[in-house]
mmCIF file of C-alpha atoms and ligand atoms in Angstrom:
data_model
loop_
_atom_site.group_PDB
_atom_site.id
_atom_site.type_symbol
_atom_site.label_atom_id
_atom_site.label_comp_id
_atom_site.label_asym_id
_atom_site.label_seq_id
_atom_site.Cartn_x
_atom_site.Cartn_y
_atom_site.Cartn_z
ATOM 1 C CA MET A 141 85.338 87.968 95.363
ATOM 2 C CA SER A 142 87.037 85.425 97.596
ATOM 3 C CA LEU A 143 89.015 82.780 95.769
ATOM 4 C CA ASN A 144 88.721 80.288 98.622
ATOM 5 C CA HIS A 145 85.947 79.071 100.823
ATOM 6 C CA PRO A 146 85.502 81.607 103.666
ATOM 7 C CA ILE A 147 85.759 80.163 107.181
ATOM 8 C CA ASP A 148 82.776 81.398 109.180
ATOM 9 C CA ASN A 149 83.658 79.583 112.353
ATOM 10 C CA PHE A 150 86.957 78.091 113.580
ATOM 11 C CA SER A 151 85.241 76.266 116.435
ATOM 12 C CA ASN A 152 86.427 72.638 116.587
ATOM 13 C CA LEU A 153 88.385 72.867 113.352
ATOM 14 C CA ASN A 154 91.601 70.835 113.482
ATOM 15 C CA VAL A 155 94.564 73.070 112.699
ATOM 16 C CA TRP A 156 98.169 71.892 112.311
ATOM 17 C CA ILE A 157 100.706 74.681 112.701
ATOM 18 C CA ILE A 158 104.210 73.770 111.583
ATOM 19 C CA GLY A 159 106.657 76.319 112.984
ATOM 20 C CA ALA A 160 104.653 77.051 116.138
ATOM 21 C CA SER A 161 107.552 77.294 118.611
ATOM 22 C CA SER A 162 108.114 81.064 118.238
ATOM 23 C CA GLY A 163 107.247 84.251 116.385
ATOM 24 C CA ILE A 164 104.360 84.268 113.903
ATOM 25 C CA GLY A 165 103.547 80.565 114.365
ATOM 26 C CA GLU A 166 103.283 80.887 118.144
ATOM 27 C CA ALA A 167 101.061 83.979 117.832
ATOM 28 C CA CYS A 168 98.847 82.145 115.313
ATOM 29 C CA ALA A 169 98.479 79.215 117.731
ATOM 30 C CA LYS A 170 97.131 81.615 120.356
ATOM 31 C CA TRP A 171 94.817 83.268 117.820
ATOM 32 C CA PHE A 172 93.378 79.933 116.655
ATOM 33 C CA ALA A 173 92.950 78.790 120.279
ATOM 34 C CA GLN A 174 90.895 81.884 121.167
ATOM 35 C CA ALA A 175 88.844 81.256 118.011
ATOM 36 C CA GLY A 176 87.957 77.774 119.300
ATOM 37 C CA ALA A 177 90.102 75.552 117.052
ATOM 38 C CA ASN A 178 91.897 72.363 118.107
ATOM 39 C CA LEU A 179 95.632 72.484 117.582
ATOM 40 C CA ILE A 180 98.566 70.340 116.626
ATOM 41 C CA LEU A 181 101.773 72.279 117.215
ATOM 42 C CA SER A 182 105.009 71.300 115.481
ATOM 43 C CA ALA A 183 108.591 72.511 115.167
ATOM 44 C CA ARG A 184 111.943 71.089 116.283
ATOM 45 C CA ARG A 185 111.946 72.566 119.840
ATOM 46 C CA LEU A 186 109.517 70.330 121.701
ATOM 47 C CA ASP A 187 110.083 72.099 125.042
ATOM 48 C CA ALA A 188 108.883 75.414 123.572
ATOM 49 C CA LEU A 189 105.851 73.695 122.005
ATOM 50 C CA ASP A 190 104.975 71.954 125.279
ATOM 51 C CA GLN A 191 105.135 75.271 127.135
ATOM 52 C CA LEU A 192 102.874 76.877 124.547
ATOM 53 C CA ALA A 193 100.439 73.942 124.656
ATOM 54 C CA HIS A 194 100.321 74.189 128.453
ATOM 55 C CA ALA A 195 99.624 77.951 128.318
ATOM 56 C CA ILE A 196 96.833 77.408 125.770
ATOM 57 C CA ARG A 197 95.236 74.579 127.786
ATOM 58 C CA THR A 198 95.304 76.753 130.902
ATOM 59 C CA GLN A 199 93.624 79.679 129.160
ATOM 60 C CA TYR A 200 91.231 77.698 126.938
ATOM 61 C CA PRO A 201 90.521 74.413 128.773
ATOM 62 C CA GLN A 202 88.100 73.213 126.073
ATOM 63 C CA THR A 203 90.836 73.301 123.408
ATOM 64 C CA GLN A 204 92.507 70.065 122.336
ATOM 65 C CA VAL A 205 96.225 70.778 121.912
ATOM 66 C CA ARG A 206 98.939 68.326 120.977
ATOM 67 C CA SER A 207 102.611 69.142 120.435
ATOM 68 C CA ILE A 208 104.656 66.943 118.115
ATOM 69 C CA ALA A 209 108.347 67.498 117.373
ATOM 70 C CA LEU A 210 109.132 67.745 113.680
ATOM 71 C CA ASP A 211 112.124 68.717 111.607
ATOM 72 C CA VAL A 212 110.613 69.480 108.205
ATOM 73 C CA ASN A 213 113.874 68.506 106.539
ATOM 74 C CA HIS A 214 113.652 64.863 107.670
ATOM 75 C CA GLN A 215 111.521 62.867 105.268
ATOM 76 C CA ASP A 216 111.113 59.765 107.468
ATOM 77 C CA GLN A 217 110.210 61.758 110.556
ATOM 78 C CA ALA A 218 107.745 63.899 108.589
ATOM 79 C CA SER A 219 106.079 60.815 107.149
ATOM 80 C CA THR A 220 105.780 59.170 110.595
ATOM 81 C CA VAL A 221 104.295 62.342 112.104
ATOM 82 C CA VAL A 222 101.657 62.584 109.352
ATOM 83 C CA THR A 223 100.640 58.948 109.946
ATOM 84 C CA GLU A 224 100.484 59.561 113.700
ATOM 85 C CA ILE A 225 98.274 62.626 113.260
ATOM 86 C CA PHE A 226 95.733 60.829 111.071
ATOM 87 C CA GLU A 227 95.621 57.896 113.509
ATOM 88 C CA GLU A 228 94.608 60.310 116.271
ATOM 89 C CA TRP A 229 92.597 62.974 114.437
ATOM 90 C CA PRO A 230 89.795 62.128 112.012
ATOM 91 C CA ARG A 231 90.544 65.006 109.646
ATOM 92 C CA LEU A 232 92.754 68.045 109.152
ATOM 93 C CA ASP A 233 90.944 71.285 108.380
ATOM 94 C CA ILE A 234 93.866 73.681 108.133
ATOM 95 C CA LEU A 235 97.579 73.158 107.540
ATOM 96 C CA LEU A 236 99.427 76.371 108.409
ATOM 97 C CA TYR A 237 103.053 76.002 107.311
ATOM 98 C CA VAL A 238 105.026 78.791 109.002
ATOM 99 C CA SER A 239 108.531 77.327 109.383
ATOM 100 C CA GLY A 240 111.253 79.324 107.745
ATOM 101 C CA VAL A 241 114.763 80.576 108.198
ATOM 102 C CA TYR A 242 116.302 83.857 107.158
ATOM 103 C CA THR A 243 120.015 84.530 106.835
ATOM 104 C CA PRO A 244 121.122 87.596 104.890
ATOM 105 C CA VAL A 245 123.099 86.520 101.817
ATOM 106 C CA GLN A 246 124.650 88.770 99.200
ATOM 107 C CA ALA A 247 127.153 88.395 96.395
ATOM 108 C CA ASP A 248 130.228 88.827 98.592
ATOM 109 C CA TYR A 249 128.870 86.410 101.189
ATOM 110 C CA PHE A 250 127.399 83.582 99.163
ATOM 111 C CA ASP A 251 127.668 80.557 101.425
ATOM 112 C CA LEU A 252 126.305 77.383 99.839
ATOM 113 C CA LYS A 253 125.663 75.649 103.156
ATOM 114 C CA VAL A 254 123.452 78.523 104.302
ATOM 115 C CA THR A 255 121.844 78.531 100.855
ATOM 116 C CA GLU A 256 120.980 74.854 101.054
ATOM 117 C CA GLN A 257 119.536 75.184 104.558
ATOM 118 C CA MET A 258 117.232 78.022 103.489
ATOM 119 C CA ILE A 259 116.082 76.207 100.354
ATOM 120 C CA GLN A 260 115.395 73.081 102.424
ATOM 121 C CA THR A 261 113.343 74.714 105.181
ATOM 122 C CA ASN A 262 111.611 77.456 103.198
ATOM 123 C CA LEU A 263 110.841 75.542 100.009
ATOM 124 C CA MET A 264 111.473 71.796 100.225
ATOM 125 C CA GLY A 265 109.881 71.741 103.717
ATOM 126 C CA PRO A 266 106.460 73.026 102.601
ATOM 127 C CA MET A 267 106.623 70.928 99.429
ATOM 128 C CA ARG A 268 107.441 67.821 101.501
ATOM 129 C CA MET A 269 104.597 68.428 103.967
ATOM 130 C CA VAL A 270 102.057 69.228 101.244
ATOM 131 C CA SER A 271 103.086 66.127 99.308
ATOM 132 C CA LEU A 272 102.693 63.911 102.407
ATOM 133 C CA LEU A 273 99.295 65.427 103.225
ATOM 134 C CA MET A 274 98.010 65.442 99.645
ATOM 135 C CA PRO A 275 96.295 62.001 99.740
ATOM 136 C CA HIS A 276 94.453 63.015 102.917
ATOM 137 C CA PHE A 277 93.293 66.381 101.561
ATOM 138 C CA LEU A 278 92.220 64.793 98.269
ATOM 139 C CA GLU A 279 90.260 62.126 100.106
ATOM 140 C CA GLN A 280 88.629 64.706 102.389
ATOM 141 C CA LYS A 281 87.774 66.932 99.379
ATOM 142 C CA SER A 282 88.030 69.838 101.808
ATOM 143 C CA GLY A 283 90.509 71.722 103.942
ATOM 144 C CA HIS A 284 92.887 74.652 103.720
ATOM 145 C CA ILE A 285 96.601 74.647 102.939
ATOM 146 C CA ALA A 286 98.107 77.977 104.052
ATOM 147 C CA LEU A 287 101.790 78.617 103.382
ATOM 148 C CA VAL A 288 103.772 81.486 104.874
ATOM 149 C CA GLY A 289 105.874 83.163 102.206
ATOM 150 C CA SER A 290 107.056 86.768 102.304
ATOM 151 C CA VAL A 291 106.815 90.045 100.435
ATOM 152 C CA ALA A 292 110.528 89.375 99.796
ATOM 153 C CA GLY A 293 109.305 86.896 97.170
ATOM 154 C CA TYR A 294 107.799 89.649 94.996
ATOM 155 C CA SER A 295 111.094 90.843 93.476
ATOM 156 C CA GLY A 296 114.868 90.739 94.049
ATOM 157 C CA LEU A 297 115.930 92.738 97.118
ATOM 158 C CA PRO A 298 119.314 93.460 98.720
ATOM 159 C CA LYS A 299 120.691 90.813 101.148
ATOM 160 C CA SER A 300 117.999 88.481 99.870
ATOM 161 C CA LEU A 301 119.985 86.502 97.322
ATOM 162 C CA VAL A 302 118.634 83.188 98.639
ATOM 163 C CA TYR A 303 115.733 83.991 101.001
ATOM 164 C CA GLY A 304 113.938 85.975 98.249
ATOM 165 C CA PRO A 305 114.137 83.166 95.667
ATOM 166 C CA THR A 306 112.827 80.600 98.205
ATOM 167 C CA LYS A 307 109.797 82.793 98.895
ATOM 168 C CA ALA A 308 109.282 83.639 95.195
ATOM 169 C CA ALA A 309 109.262 79.909 94.446
ATOM 170 C CA LEU A 310 106.815 79.272 97.280
ATOM 171 C CA LEU A 311 104.434 81.889 95.856
ATOM 172 C CA ASN A 312 104.647 80.228 92.438
ATOM 173 C CA PHE A 313 104.102 76.808 94.079
ATOM 174 C CA ALA A 314 100.978 78.093 95.858
ATOM 175 C CA GLU A 315 99.583 79.505 92.604
ATOM 176 C CA SER A 316 99.980 76.160 90.831
ATOM 177 C CA LEU A 317 98.638 74.298 93.834
ATOM 178 C CA TYR A 318 95.543 76.524 93.939
ATOM 179 C CA HIS A 319 94.899 75.794 90.267
ATOM 180 C CA ASP A 320 95.161 72.034 90.876
ATOM 181 C CA LEU A 321 93.332 71.783 94.186
ATOM 182 C CA LYS A 322 90.486 74.295 94.080
ATOM 183 C CA PRO A 323 88.397 72.119 91.727
ATOM 184 C CA ARG A 324 88.988 69.224 94.140
ATOM 185 C CA GLY A 325 87.493 71.142 97.077
ATOM 186 C CA VAL A 326 90.818 71.985 98.754
ATOM 187 C CA ASN A 327 91.637 75.640 99.446
ATOM 188 C CA VAL A 328 95.124 77.121 99.092
ATOM 189 C CA HIS A 329 96.441 80.363 100.619
ATOM 190 C CA ILE A 330 99.772 82.128 100.375
ATOM 191 C CA ILE A 331 100.630 84.470 103.220
ATOM 192 C CA SER A 332 102.968 87.378 102.443
ATOM 193 C CA PRO A 333 104.014 89.251 105.569
ATOM 194 C CA GLY A 334 106.105 92.411 105.562
ATOM 195 C CA PHE A 335 108.371 93.014 108.574
ATOM 196 C CA VAL A 336 107.169 91.315 111.756
ATOM 197 C CA GLN A 337 108.848 91.593 115.145
ATOM 198 C CA THR A 338 110.005 88.042 115.947
ATOM 199 C CA PRO A 339 113.234 86.268 116.929
ATOM 200 C CA ALA A 340 114.013 86.030 113.182
ATOM 201 C CA THR A 341 114.117 89.818 112.728
ATOM 202 C CA ALA A 342 115.505 90.679 116.183
ATOM 203 C CA GLY A 343 119.043 90.772 114.778
ATOM 204 C CA ASN A 344 118.297 93.109 111.856
ATOM 205 C CA ASP A 345 120.663 96.077 111.994
ATOM 206 C CA PHE A 346 118.412 98.436 110.004
ATOM 207 C CA GLU A 347 115.137 100.179 110.622
ATOM 208 C CA MET A 348 112.352 97.895 109.435
ATOM 209 C CA PRO A 349 109.613 99.873 107.654
ATOM 210 C CA ALA A 350 106.000 99.280 108.731
ATOM 211 C CA LEU A 351 107.099 96.772 111.398
ATOM 212 C CA ILE A 352 104.185 94.995 113.120
ATOM 213 C CA SER A 353 103.961 92.608 116.070
ATOM 214 C CA ALA A 354 103.560 88.843 115.720
ATOM 215 C CA GLU A 355 100.117 89.197 117.327
ATOM 216 C CA GLN A 356 99.048 91.685 114.631
ATOM 217 C CA ALA A 357 100.358 89.292 111.987
ATOM 218 C CA ALA A 358 98.304 86.458 113.499
ATOM 219 C CA ILE A 359 95.135 88.595 113.373
ATOM 220 C CA GLU A 360 95.810 89.396 109.691
ATOM 221 C CA ILE A 361 96.295 85.694 108.936
ATOM 222 C CA GLY A 362 93.182 84.625 110.847
ATOM 223 C CA GLN A 363 91.040 87.307 109.194
ATOM 224 C CA GLY A 364 92.460 86.513 105.749
ATOM 225 C CA LEU A 365 91.470 82.865 106.204
ATOM 226 C CA GLN A 366 88.050 83.937 107.426
ATOM 227 C CA LYS A 367 87.552 85.939 104.231
ATOM 228 C CA GLY A 368 88.851 83.141 102.020
ATOM 229 C CA GLU A 369 91.650 85.236 100.512
ATOM 230 C CA PHE A 370 94.148 83.487 98.256
ATOM 231 C CA GLU A 371 96.944 85.904 99.119
ATOM 232 C CA ILE A 372 96.931 87.246 102.651
ATOM 233 C CA HIS A 373 99.397 90.139 102.538
ATOM 234 C CA PHE A 374 100.152 92.720 105.206
ATOM 235 C CA PRO A 375 100.710 95.386 106.398
ATOM 236 C CA LYS A 376 98.884 96.731 103.359
ATOM 237 C CA LYS A 377 100.735 100.033 102.978
ATOM 238 C CA PHE A 378 104.050 98.135 102.737
ATOM 239 C CA SER A 379 102.875 95.114 100.729
ATOM 240 C CA TYR A 380 101.051 97.279 98.151
ATOM 241 C CA PHE A 381 104.145 99.478 97.828
ATOM 242 C CA LEU A 382 106.291 96.401 97.053
ATOM 243 C CA LYS A 383 103.658 95.095 94.627
ATOM 244 C CA PHE A 384 103.863 98.449 92.862
ATOM 245 C CA LEU A 385 107.696 98.302 92.720
ATOM 246 C CA ARG A 386 107.636 94.958 90.923
ATOM 247 C CA ILE A 387 105.583 96.312 88.006
ATOM 248 C CA LEU A 388 107.973 99.204 87.358
ATOM 249 C CA PRO A 389 110.384 99.023 84.396
ATOM 250 C CA TYR A 390 113.736 97.556 85.535
ATOM 251 C CA PRO A 391 115.770 100.784 85.100
ATOM 252 C CA VAL A 392 113.386 102.583 87.478
ATOM 253 C CA TYR A 393 113.206 99.610 89.853
ATOM 254 C CA PHE A 394 116.995 99.234 90.178
ATOM 255 C CA TRP A 395 117.451 103.006 90.486
ATOM 256 C CA LEU A 396 114.968 103.126 93.378
ATOM 257 C CA LEU A 397 116.711 100.226 95.148
ATOM 258 C CA LYS A 398 120.128 101.850 94.696
ATOM 259 C CA THR A 399 118.901 105.230 95.862
ATOM 260 C CA PHE A 400 116.728 104.302 98.820
ATOM 261 C CA VAL A 401 117.909 100.957 100.217
ATOM 262 C CA LYS A 402 121.103 100.935 102.268
ATOM 263 C CA THR A 403 123.163 97.722 101.922
HETATM 264 N N1 LIG B 558 109.467 88.094 110.806
HETATM 265 C C1 LIG B 558 109.317 88.646 109.621
HETATM 266 O O1 LIG B 558 109.547 89.863 109.422
HETATM 267 C C2 LIG B 558 108.853 87.819 108.458
HETATM 268 C C3 LIG B 558 108.510 88.486 107.277
HETATM 269 C C4 LIG B 558 108.063 87.763 106.184
HETATM 270 C C5 LIG B 558 107.972 86.381 106.293
HETATM 271 N N2 LIG B 558 108.325 85.752 107.447
HETATM 272 C C6 LIG B 558 108.205 84.297 107.491
HETATM 273 O O2 LIG B 558 107.427 83.934 108.603
HETATM 274 C C7 LIG B 558 107.790 82.618 109.020
HETATM 275 C C8 LIG B 558 107.985 82.623 110.532
HETATM 276 O O3 LIG B 558 109.091 83.439 110.843
HETATM 277 P P1 LIG B 558 109.219 84.205 112.215
HETATM 278 O O4 LIG B 558 109.592 85.584 111.880
HETATM 279 O O5 LIG B 558 108.065 83.939 113.083
HETATM 280 O O6 LIG B 558 110.555 83.534 112.771
HETATM 281 P P2 LIG B 558 110.879 82.579 113.991
HETATM 282 O O7 LIG B 558 110.312 83.101 115.258
HETATM 283 O O8 LIG B 558 112.343 82.332 113.903
HETATM 284 O O9 LIG B 558 110.078 81.228 113.644
HETATM 285 C C9 LIG B 558 110.553 80.301 112.740
HETATM 286 C C10 LIG B 558 109.851 78.990 113.023
HETATM 287 O O10 LIG B 558 110.331 78.037 112.067
HETATM 288 C C11 LIG B 558 110.639 76.849 112.760
HETATM 289 N N3 LIG B 558 111.638 76.074 112.032
HETATM 290 C C12 LIG B 558 112.842 76.492 111.562
HETATM 291 N N4 LIG B 558 113.499 75.457 111.000
HETATM 292 C C13 LIG B 558 112.675 74.384 111.100
HETATM 293 C C14 LIG B 558 112.789 73.029 110.718
HETATM 294 N N5 LIG B 558 113.886 72.555 110.103
HETATM 295 N N6 LIG B 558 111.759 72.189 110.976
HETATM 296 C C15 LIG B 558 110.641 72.652 111.599
HETATM 297 N N7 LIG B 558 110.469 73.912 111.982
HETATM 298 C C16 LIG B 558 111.486 74.774 111.749
HETATM 299 C C17 LIG B 558 111.150 77.329 114.110
HETATM 300 O O11 LIG B 558 111.045 76.306 115.075
HETATM 301 P P3 LIG B 558 112.251 75.392 115.643
HETATM 302 O O12 LIG B 558 113.486 76.217 115.670
HETATM 303 O O13 LIG B 558 111.746 75.000 116.995
HETATM 304 O O14 LIG B 558 112.313 74.246 114.716
HETATM 305 C C18 LIG B 558 110.148 78.441 114.405
HETATM 306 O O15 LIG B 558 108.985 77.908 114.978
HETATM 307 C C19 LIG B 558 109.014 82.240 108.205
HETATM 308 O O16 LIG B 558 108.621 81.426 107.134
HETATM 309 C C20 LIG B 558 109.532 83.587 107.709
HETATM 310 O O17 LIG B 558 110.255 83.447 106.510
HETATM 311 C C21 LIG B 558 108.764 86.438 108.539
#
């Protein structure tokens, strides 16, 4: 049973991707373009967005693509961008919030500046954007809010002292949001990727289990939206394994982490 409205056809839907300048967001932009959607692309690096918009227009000339610079941590800028979008576009069908930052943090390297930056971009950012868009979604009585979290939000993992809590909070936020918005006609999705090959993971100095490409991640996200899934998690063998870990008794859970995860 799908918890959200399935999307049969992306043709001419208006999709705003925040965090489209690289990695998963960029791959999703290309996936939505081939599916026939119109796109608004945002992130801080406007040059990267413009290049992506140009590539999409060249390949799919019928697609409307607009790039708009946005730092999700700037309230005034975010508010202005939302106003601008609704002046130009009659409605927003899908908000895909992808932006996020990952810096490994552990007990002996617990930097509060890094902590604040991750909380801002990974948690306050999506909350800010959802709050600014809320009146529009409520008025439309339709649309999809899709937030990119992580399987790292399922339970506490090594080197994830801050990243994990931001993603756990985002999952909780999405659950509450679904409860509030579904009766009002607005769909909510949480996306929980495992390891994806992107600039964010390029510096990882360990072997990433079940690593997939950004293009594969985009297909999973697109198909999950098509099916109307509340949680779009992938790759399944890794995400189900982590879901299983979190239901184990703590002594077993911590023993497994200590035995099998190198820190
Ligand atoms: N890669 C993985 O293995 C993996 C696994 C699970 C979850 N995720 C999640 O997937 C999402 C995308 O990550 P990725 O791997 O694709 O990394 P990425 O290539 O580094 O992409 C991160 C995106 O976030 C944007 N961003 C960062 N700070 C921002 C800000 N202040 N305002 C607006 N945009 C900002 C970046 O654009 P600008 O720098 O241009 O602003 C970029 O477009 C993140 O939420 C990440 O936590 C990734």
